[in-house]
mmCIF file of N, CA and C in Angstrom:
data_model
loop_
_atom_site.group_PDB
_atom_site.id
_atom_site.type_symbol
_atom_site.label_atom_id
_atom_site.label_comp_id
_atom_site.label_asym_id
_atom_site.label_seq_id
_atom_site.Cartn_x
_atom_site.Cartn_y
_atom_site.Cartn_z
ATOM 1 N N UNK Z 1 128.668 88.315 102.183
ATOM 2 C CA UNK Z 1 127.672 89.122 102.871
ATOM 3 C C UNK Z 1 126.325 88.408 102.816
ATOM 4 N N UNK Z 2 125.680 88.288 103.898
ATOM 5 C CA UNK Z 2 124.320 87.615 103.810
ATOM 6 C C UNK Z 2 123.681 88.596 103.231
ATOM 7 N N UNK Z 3 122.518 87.910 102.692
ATOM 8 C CA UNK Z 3 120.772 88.758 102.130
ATOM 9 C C UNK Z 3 120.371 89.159 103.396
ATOM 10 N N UNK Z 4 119.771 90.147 103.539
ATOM 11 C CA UNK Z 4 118.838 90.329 104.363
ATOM 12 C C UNK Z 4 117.452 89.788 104.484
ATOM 13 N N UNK Z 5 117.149 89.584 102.827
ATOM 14 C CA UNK Z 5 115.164 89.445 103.111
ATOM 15 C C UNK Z 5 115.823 88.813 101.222
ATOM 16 N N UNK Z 6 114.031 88.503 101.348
ATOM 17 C CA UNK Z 6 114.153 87.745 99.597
ATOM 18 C C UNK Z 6 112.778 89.222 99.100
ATOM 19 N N UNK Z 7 112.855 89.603 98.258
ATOM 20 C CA UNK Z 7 111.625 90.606 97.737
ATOM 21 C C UNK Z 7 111.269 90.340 96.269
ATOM 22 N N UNK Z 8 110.557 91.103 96.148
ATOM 23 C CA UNK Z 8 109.693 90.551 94.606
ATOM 24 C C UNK Z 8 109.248 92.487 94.257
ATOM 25 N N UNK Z 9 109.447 92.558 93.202
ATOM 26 C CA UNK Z 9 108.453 94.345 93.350
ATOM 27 C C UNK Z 9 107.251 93.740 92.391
ATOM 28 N N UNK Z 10 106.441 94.139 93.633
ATOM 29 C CA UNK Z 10 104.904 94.078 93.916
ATOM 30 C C UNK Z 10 103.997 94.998 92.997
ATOM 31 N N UNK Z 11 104.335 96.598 92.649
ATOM 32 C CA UNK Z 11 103.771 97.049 92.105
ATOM 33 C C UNK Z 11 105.060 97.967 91.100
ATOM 34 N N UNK Z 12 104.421 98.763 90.306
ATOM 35 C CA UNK Z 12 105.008 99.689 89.644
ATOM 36 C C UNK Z 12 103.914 101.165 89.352
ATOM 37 N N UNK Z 13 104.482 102.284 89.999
ATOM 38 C CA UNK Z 13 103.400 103.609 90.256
ATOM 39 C C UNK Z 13 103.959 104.488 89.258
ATOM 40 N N UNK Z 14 102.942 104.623 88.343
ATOM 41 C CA UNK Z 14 103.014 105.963 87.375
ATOM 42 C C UNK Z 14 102.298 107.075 87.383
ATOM 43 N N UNK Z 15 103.005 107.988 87.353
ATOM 44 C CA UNK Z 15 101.920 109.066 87.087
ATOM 45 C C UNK Z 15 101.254 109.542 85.322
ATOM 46 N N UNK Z 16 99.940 109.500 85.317
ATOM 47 C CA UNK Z 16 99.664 109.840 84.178
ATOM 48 C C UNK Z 16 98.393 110.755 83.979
ATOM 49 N N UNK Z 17 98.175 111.250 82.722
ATOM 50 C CA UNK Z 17 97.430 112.427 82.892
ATOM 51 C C UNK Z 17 96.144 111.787 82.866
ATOM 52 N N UNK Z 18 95.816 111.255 81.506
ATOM 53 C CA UNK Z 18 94.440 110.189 81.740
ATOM 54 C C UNK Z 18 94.591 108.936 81.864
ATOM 55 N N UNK Z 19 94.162 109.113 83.743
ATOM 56 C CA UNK Z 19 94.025 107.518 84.548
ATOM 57 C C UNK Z 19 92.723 106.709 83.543
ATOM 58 N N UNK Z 20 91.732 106.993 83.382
ATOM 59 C CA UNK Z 20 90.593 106.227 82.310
ATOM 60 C C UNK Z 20 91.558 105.556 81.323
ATOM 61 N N UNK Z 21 91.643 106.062 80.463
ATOM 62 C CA UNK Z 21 92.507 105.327 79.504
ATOM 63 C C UNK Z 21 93.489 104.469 80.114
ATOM 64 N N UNK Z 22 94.525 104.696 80.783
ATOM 65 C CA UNK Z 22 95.256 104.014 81.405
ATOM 66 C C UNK Z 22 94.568 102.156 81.561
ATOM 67 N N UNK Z 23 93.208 103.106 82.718
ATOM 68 C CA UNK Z 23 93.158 101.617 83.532
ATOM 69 C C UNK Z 23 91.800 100.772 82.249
ATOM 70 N N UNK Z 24 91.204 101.687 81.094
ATOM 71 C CA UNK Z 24 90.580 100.648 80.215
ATOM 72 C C UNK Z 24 91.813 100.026 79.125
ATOM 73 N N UNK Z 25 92.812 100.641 78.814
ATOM 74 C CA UNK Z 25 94.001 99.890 78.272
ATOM 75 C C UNK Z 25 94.761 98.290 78.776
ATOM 76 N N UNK Z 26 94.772 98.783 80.393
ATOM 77 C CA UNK Z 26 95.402 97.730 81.083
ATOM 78 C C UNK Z 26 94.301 96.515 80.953
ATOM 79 N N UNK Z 27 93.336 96.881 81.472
ATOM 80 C CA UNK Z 27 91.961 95.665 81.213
ATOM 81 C C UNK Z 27 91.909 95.192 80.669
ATOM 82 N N UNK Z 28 91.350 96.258 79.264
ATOM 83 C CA UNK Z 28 91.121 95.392 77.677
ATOM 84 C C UNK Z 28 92.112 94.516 77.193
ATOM 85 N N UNK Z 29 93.566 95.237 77.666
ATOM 86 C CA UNK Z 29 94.241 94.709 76.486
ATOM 87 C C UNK Z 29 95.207 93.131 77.435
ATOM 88 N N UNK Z 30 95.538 93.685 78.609
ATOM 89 C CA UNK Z 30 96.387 92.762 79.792
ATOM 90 C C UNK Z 30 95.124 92.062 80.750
ATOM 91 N N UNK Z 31 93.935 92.521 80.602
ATOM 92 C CA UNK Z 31 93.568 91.654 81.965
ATOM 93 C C UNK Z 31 93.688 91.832 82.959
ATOM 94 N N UNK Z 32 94.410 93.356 83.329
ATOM 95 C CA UNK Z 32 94.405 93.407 84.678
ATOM 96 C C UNK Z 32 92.898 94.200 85.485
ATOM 97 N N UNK Z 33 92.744 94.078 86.432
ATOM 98 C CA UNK Z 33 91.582 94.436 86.942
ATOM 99 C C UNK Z 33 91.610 95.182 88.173
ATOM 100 N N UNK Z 34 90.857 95.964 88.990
ATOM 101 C CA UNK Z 34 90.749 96.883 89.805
ATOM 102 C C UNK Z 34 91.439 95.953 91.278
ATOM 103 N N UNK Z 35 92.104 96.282 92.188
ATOM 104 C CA UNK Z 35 92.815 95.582 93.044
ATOM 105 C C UNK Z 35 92.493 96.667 94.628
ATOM 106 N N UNK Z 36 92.157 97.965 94.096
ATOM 107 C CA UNK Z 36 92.335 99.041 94.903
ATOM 108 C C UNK Z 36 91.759 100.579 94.235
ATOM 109 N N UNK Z 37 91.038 101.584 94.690
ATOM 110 C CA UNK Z 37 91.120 102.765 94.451
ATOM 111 C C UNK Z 37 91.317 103.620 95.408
ATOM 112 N N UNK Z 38 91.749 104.857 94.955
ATOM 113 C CA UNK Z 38 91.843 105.814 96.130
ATOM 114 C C UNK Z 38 90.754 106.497 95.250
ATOM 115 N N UNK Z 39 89.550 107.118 95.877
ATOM 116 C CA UNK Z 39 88.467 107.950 95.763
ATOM 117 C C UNK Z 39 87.492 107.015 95.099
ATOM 118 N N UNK Z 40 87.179 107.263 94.132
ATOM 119 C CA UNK Z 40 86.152 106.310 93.599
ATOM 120 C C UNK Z 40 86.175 106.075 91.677
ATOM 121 N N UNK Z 41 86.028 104.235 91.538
ATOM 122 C CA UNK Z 41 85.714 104.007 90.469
ATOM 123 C C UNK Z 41 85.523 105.554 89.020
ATOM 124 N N UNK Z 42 85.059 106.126 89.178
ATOM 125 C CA UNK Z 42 84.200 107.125 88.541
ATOM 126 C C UNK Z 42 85.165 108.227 88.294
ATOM 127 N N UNK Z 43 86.182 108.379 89.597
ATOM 128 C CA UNK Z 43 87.029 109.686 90.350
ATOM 129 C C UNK Z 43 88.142 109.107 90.665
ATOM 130 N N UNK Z 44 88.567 108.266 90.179
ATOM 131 C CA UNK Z 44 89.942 107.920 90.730
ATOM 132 C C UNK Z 44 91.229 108.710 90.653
ATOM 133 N N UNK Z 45 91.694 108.702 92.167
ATOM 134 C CA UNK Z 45 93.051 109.924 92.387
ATOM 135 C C UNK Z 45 94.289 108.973 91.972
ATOM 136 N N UNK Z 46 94.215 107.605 92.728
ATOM 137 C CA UNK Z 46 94.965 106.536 92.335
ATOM 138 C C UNK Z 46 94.128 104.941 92.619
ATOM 139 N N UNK Z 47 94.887 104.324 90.988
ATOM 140 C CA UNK Z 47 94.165 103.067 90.763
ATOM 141 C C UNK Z 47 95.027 101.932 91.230
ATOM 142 N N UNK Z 48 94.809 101.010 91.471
ATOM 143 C CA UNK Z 48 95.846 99.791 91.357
ATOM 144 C C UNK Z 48 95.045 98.143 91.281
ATOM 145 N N UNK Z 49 95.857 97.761 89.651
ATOM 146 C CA UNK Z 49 95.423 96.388 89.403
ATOM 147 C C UNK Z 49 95.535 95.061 90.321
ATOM 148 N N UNK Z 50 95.456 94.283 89.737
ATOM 149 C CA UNK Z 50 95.638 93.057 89.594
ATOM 150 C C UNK Z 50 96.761 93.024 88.574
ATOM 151 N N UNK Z 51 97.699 92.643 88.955
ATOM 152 C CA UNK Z 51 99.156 92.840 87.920
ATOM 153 C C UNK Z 51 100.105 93.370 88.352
ATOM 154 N N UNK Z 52 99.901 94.576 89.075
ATOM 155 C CA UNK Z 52 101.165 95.324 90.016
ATOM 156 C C UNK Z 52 101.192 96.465 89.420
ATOM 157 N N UNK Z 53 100.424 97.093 88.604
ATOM 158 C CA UNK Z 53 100.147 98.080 88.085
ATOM 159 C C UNK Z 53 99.591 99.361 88.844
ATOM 160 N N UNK Z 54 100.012 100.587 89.175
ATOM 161 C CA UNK Z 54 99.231 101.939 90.506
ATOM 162 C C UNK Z 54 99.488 102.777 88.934
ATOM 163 N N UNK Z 55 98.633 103.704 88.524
ATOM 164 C CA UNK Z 55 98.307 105.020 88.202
ATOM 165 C C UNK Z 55 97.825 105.709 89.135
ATOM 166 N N UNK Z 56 98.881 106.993 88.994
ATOM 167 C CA UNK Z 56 98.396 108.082 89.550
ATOM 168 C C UNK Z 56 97.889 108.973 88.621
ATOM 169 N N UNK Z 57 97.104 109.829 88.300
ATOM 170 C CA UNK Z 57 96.095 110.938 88.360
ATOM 171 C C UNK Z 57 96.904 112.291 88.287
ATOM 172 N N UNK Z 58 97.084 112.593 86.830
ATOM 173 C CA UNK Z 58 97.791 114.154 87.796
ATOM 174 C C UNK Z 58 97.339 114.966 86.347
ATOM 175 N N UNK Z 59 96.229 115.145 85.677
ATOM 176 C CA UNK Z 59 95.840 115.887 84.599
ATOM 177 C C UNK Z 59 97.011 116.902 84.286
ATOM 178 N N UNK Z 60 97.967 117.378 84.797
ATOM 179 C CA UNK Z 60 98.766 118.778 84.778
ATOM 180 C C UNK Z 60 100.393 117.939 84.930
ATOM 181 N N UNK Z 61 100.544 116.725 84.809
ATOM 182 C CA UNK Z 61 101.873 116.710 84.720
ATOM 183 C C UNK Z 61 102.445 116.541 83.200
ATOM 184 N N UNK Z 62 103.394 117.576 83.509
ATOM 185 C CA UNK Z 62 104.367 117.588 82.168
ATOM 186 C C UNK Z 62 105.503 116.833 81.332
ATOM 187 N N UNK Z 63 105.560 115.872 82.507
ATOM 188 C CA UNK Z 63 106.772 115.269 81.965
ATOM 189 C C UNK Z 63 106.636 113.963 81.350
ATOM 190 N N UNK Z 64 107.381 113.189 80.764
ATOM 191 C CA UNK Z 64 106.806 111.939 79.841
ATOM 192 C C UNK Z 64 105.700 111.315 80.189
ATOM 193 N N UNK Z 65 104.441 111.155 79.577
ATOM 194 C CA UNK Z 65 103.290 110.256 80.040
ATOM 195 C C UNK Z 65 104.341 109.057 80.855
ATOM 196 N N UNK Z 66 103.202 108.407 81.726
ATOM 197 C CA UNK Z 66 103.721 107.274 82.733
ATOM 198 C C UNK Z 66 105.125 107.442 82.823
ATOM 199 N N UNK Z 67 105.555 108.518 83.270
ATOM 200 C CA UNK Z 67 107.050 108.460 83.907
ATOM 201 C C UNK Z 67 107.085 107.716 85.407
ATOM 202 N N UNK Z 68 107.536 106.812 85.872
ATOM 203 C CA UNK Z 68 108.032 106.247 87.178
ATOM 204 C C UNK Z 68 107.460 106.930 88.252
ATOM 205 N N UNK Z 69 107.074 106.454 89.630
ATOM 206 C CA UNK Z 69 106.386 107.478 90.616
ATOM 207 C C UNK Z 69 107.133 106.872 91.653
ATOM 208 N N UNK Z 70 107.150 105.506 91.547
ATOM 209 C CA UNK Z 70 107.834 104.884 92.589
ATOM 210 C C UNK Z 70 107.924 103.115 92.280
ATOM 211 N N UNK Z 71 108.825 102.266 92.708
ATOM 212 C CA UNK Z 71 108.861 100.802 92.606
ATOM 213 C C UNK Z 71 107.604 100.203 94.038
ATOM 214 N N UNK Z 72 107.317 99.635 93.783
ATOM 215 C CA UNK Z 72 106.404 99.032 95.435
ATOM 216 C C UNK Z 72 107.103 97.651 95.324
ATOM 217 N N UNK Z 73 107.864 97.223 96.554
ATOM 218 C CA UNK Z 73 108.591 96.022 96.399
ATOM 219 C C UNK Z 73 108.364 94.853 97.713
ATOM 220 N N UNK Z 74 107.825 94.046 97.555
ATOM 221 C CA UNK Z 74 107.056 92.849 98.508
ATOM 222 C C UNK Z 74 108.651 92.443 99.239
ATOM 223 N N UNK Z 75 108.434 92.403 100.245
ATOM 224 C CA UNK Z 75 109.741 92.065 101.531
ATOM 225 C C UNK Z 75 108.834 90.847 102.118
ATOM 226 N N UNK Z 76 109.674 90.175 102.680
ATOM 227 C CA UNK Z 76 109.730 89.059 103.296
ATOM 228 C C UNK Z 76 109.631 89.519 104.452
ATOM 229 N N UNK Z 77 110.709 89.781 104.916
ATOM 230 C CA UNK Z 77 110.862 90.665 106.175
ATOM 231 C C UNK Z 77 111.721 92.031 106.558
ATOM 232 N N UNK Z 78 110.478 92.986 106.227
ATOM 233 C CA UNK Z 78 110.646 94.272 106.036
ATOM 234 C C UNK Z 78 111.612 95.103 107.126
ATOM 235 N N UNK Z 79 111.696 94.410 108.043
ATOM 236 C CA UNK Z 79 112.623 94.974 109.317
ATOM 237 C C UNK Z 79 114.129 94.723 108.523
ATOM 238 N N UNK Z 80 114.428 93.377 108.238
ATOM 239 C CA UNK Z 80 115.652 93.273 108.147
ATOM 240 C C UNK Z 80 116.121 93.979 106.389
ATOM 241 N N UNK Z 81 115.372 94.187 105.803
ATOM 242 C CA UNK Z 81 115.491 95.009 104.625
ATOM 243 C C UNK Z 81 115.586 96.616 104.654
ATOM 244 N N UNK Z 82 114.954 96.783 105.660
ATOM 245 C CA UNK Z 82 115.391 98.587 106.233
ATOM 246 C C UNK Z 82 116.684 98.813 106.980
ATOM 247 N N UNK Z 83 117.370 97.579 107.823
ATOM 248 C CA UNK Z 83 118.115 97.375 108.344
ATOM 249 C C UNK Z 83 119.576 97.229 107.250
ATOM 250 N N UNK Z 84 119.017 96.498 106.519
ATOM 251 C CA UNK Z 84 120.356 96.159 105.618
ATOM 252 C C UNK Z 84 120.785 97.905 104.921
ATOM 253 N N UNK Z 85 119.450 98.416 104.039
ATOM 254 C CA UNK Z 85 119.202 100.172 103.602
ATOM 255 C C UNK Z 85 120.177 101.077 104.245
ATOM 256 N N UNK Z 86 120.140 100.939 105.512
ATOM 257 C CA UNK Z 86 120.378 101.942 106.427
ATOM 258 C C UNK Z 86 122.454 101.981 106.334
ATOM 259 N N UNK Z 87 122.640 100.316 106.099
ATOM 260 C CA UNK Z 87 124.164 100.273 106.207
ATOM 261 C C UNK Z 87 124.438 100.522 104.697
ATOM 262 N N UNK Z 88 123.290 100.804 103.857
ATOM 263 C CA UNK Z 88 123.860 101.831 102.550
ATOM 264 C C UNK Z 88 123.670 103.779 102.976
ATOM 265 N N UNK Z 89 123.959 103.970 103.718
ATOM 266 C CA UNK Z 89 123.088 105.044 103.818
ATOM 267 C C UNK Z 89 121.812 105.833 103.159
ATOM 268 N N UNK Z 90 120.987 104.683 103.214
ATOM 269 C CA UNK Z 90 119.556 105.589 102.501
ATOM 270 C C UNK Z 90 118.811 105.950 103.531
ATOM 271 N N UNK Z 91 118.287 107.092 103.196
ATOM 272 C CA UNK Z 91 117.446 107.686 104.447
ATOM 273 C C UNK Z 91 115.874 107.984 103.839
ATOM 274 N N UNK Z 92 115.295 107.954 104.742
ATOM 275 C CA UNK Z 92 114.159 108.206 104.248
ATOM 276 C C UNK Z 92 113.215 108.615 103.805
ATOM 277 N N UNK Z 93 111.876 108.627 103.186
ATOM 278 C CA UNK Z 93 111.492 110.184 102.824
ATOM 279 C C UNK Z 93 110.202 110.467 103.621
ATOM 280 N N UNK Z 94 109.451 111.352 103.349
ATOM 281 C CA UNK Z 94 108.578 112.362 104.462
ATOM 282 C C UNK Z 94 107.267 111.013 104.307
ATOM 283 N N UNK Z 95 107.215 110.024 103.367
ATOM 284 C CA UNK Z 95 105.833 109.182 103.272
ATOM 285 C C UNK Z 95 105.921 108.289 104.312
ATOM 286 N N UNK Z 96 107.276 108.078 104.974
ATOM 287 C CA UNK Z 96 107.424 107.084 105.810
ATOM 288 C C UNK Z 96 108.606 106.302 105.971
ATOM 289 N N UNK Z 97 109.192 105.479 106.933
ATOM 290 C CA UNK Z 97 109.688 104.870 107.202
ATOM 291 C C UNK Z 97 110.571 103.845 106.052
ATOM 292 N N UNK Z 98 109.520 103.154 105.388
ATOM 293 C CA UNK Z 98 109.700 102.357 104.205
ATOM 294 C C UNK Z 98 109.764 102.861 103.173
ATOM 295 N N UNK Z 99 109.956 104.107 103.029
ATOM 296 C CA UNK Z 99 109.915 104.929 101.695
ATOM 297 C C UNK Z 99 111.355 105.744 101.616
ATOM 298 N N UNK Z 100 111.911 104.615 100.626
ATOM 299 C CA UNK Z 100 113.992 105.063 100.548
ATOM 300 C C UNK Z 100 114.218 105.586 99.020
ATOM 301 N N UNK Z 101 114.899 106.931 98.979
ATOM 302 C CA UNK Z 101 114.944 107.278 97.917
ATOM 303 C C UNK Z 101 116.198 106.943 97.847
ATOM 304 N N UNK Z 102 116.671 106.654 96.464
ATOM 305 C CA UNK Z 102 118.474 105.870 96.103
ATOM 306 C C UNK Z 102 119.181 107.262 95.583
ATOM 307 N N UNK Z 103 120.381 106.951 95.538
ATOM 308 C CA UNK Z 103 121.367 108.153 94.947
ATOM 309 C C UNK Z 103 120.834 108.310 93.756
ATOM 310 N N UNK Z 104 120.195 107.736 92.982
ATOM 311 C CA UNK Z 104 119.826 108.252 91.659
ATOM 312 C C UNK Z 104 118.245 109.033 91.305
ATOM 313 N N UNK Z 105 117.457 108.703 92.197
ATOM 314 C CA UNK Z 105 116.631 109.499 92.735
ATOM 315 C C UNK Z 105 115.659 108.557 92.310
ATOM 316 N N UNK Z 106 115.538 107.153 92.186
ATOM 317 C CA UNK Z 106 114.420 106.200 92.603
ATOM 318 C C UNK Z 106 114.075 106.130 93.784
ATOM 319 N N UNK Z 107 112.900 106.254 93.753
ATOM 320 C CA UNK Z 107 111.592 105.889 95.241
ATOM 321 C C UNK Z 107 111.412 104.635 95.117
ATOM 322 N N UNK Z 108 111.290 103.715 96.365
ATOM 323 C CA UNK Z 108 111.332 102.649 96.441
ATOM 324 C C UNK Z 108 110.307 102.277 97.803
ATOM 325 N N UNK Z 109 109.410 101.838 97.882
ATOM 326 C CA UNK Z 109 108.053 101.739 98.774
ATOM 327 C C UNK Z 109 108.067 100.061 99.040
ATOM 328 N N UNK Z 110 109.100 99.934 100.434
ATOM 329 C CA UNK Z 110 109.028 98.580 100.845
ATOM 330 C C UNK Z 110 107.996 98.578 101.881
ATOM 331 N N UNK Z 111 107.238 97.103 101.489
ATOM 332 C CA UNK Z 111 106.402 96.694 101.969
ATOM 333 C C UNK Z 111 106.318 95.102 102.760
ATOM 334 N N UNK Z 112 105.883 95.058 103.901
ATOM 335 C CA UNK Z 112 105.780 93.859 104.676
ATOM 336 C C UNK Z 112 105.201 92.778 103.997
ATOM 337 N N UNK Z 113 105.243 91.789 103.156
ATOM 338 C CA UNK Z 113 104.644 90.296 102.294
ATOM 339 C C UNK Z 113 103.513 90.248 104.114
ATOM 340 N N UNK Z 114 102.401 89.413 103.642
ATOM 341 C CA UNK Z 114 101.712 88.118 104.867
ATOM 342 C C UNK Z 114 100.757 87.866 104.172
ATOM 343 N N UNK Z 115 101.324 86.730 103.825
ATOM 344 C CA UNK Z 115 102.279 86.173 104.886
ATOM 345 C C UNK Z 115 103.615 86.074 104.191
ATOM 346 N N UNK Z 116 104.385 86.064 105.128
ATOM 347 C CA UNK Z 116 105.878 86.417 104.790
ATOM 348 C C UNK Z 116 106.079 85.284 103.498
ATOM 349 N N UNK Z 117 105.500 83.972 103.331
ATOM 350 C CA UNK Z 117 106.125 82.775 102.609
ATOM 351 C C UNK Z 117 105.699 83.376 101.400
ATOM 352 N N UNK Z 118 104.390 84.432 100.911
ATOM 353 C CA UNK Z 118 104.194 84.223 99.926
ATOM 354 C C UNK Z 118 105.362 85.254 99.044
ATOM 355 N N UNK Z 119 106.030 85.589 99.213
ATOM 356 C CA UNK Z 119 107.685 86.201 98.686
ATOM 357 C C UNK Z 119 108.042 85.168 98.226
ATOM 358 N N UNK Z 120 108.374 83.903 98.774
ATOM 359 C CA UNK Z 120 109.190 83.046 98.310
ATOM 360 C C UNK Z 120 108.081 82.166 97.015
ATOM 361 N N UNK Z 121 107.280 82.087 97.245
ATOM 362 C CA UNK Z 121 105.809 81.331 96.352
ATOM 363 C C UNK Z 121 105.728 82.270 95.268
ATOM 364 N N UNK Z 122 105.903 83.346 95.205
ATOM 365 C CA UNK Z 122 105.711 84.516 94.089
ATOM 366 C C UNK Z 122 107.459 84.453 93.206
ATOM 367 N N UNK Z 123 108.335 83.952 93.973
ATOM 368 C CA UNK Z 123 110.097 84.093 93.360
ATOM 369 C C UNK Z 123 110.015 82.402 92.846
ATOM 370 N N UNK Z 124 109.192 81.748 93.075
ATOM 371 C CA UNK Z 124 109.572 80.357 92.788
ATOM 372 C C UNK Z 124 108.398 80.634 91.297
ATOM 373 N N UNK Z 125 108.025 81.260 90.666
ATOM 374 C CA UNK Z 125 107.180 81.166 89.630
ATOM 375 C C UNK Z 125 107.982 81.560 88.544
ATOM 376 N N UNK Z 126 108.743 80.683 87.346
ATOM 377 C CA UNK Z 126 109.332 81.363 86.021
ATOM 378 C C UNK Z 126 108.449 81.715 84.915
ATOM 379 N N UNK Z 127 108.121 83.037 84.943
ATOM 380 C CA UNK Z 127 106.760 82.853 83.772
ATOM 381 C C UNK Z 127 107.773 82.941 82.405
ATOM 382 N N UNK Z 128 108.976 82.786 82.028
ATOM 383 C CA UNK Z 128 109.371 81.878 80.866
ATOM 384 C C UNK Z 128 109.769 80.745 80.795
ATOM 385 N N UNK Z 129 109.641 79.758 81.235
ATOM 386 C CA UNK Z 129 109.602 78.293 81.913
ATOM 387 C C UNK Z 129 108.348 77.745 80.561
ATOM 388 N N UNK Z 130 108.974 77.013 79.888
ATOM 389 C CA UNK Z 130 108.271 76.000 79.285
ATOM 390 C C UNK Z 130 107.052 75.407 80.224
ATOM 391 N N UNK Z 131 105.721 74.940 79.205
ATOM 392 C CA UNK Z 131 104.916 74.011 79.869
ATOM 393 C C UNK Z 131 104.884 73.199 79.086
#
């Protein structure tokens, strides 16, 4: 069976109660840095690093701190990766098109790479590779 596309997951989305802590943890301790907000620095609803890191914001959720929200996964070419989905039967959910929930009830948020090469430039990097 051919591949359809080559992918990389791009981000990883949690929900957690305190985003602050979250995103001065990731900083201080990893280095990762602001990449994106939804609302503002000060007010953030959702954050996302430098690293592949999204917190979501949800003061009132109950269930394990940073439980899973969704995978965000870099496609090469996102047509033929929805295409391949479809001959698993995954269907889609109400966020969109690219948004396939699996029989086990992972969310999975494929996204178009551009430029398409840098998929393959991001899969050619072994960060346990001797220097």
């Amino acid at each position: 069976m051919r591949v359809a596309t080559k992918a990389y997951v791009e981000h990883v989305a949690v929900w957690v109660k305190d985003i602050h802590w979250h995103i001065r943890f990731f900083h201080d301790v990893l280095g990762m840095t602001l990449r994106e907000v939804d609302g503002t620095p000060e007010q953030p609803r959702q954050y996302w690093t430098l690293g592949g890191m999204q917190f979501i914001a949800n003061p009132a959720f109950e269930g394990p701190e940073g439980r899973l929200a969704h995978l965000g996964v870099m496609c090469e070419d996102l047509e033929a990766a929805l295409a391949a989905a479809r001959r698993f039967g995954i269907t889609e959910m109400p966020q969109g098109r690219n948004w396939l929930r699996l029989p086990d009830g992972l969310a999975i948020e494929l996204v178009q790479a551009r430029p398409a090469a840098c998929v393959a430039q991001a899969l050619a990097i072994n960060p346990r590779a001797e220097v």
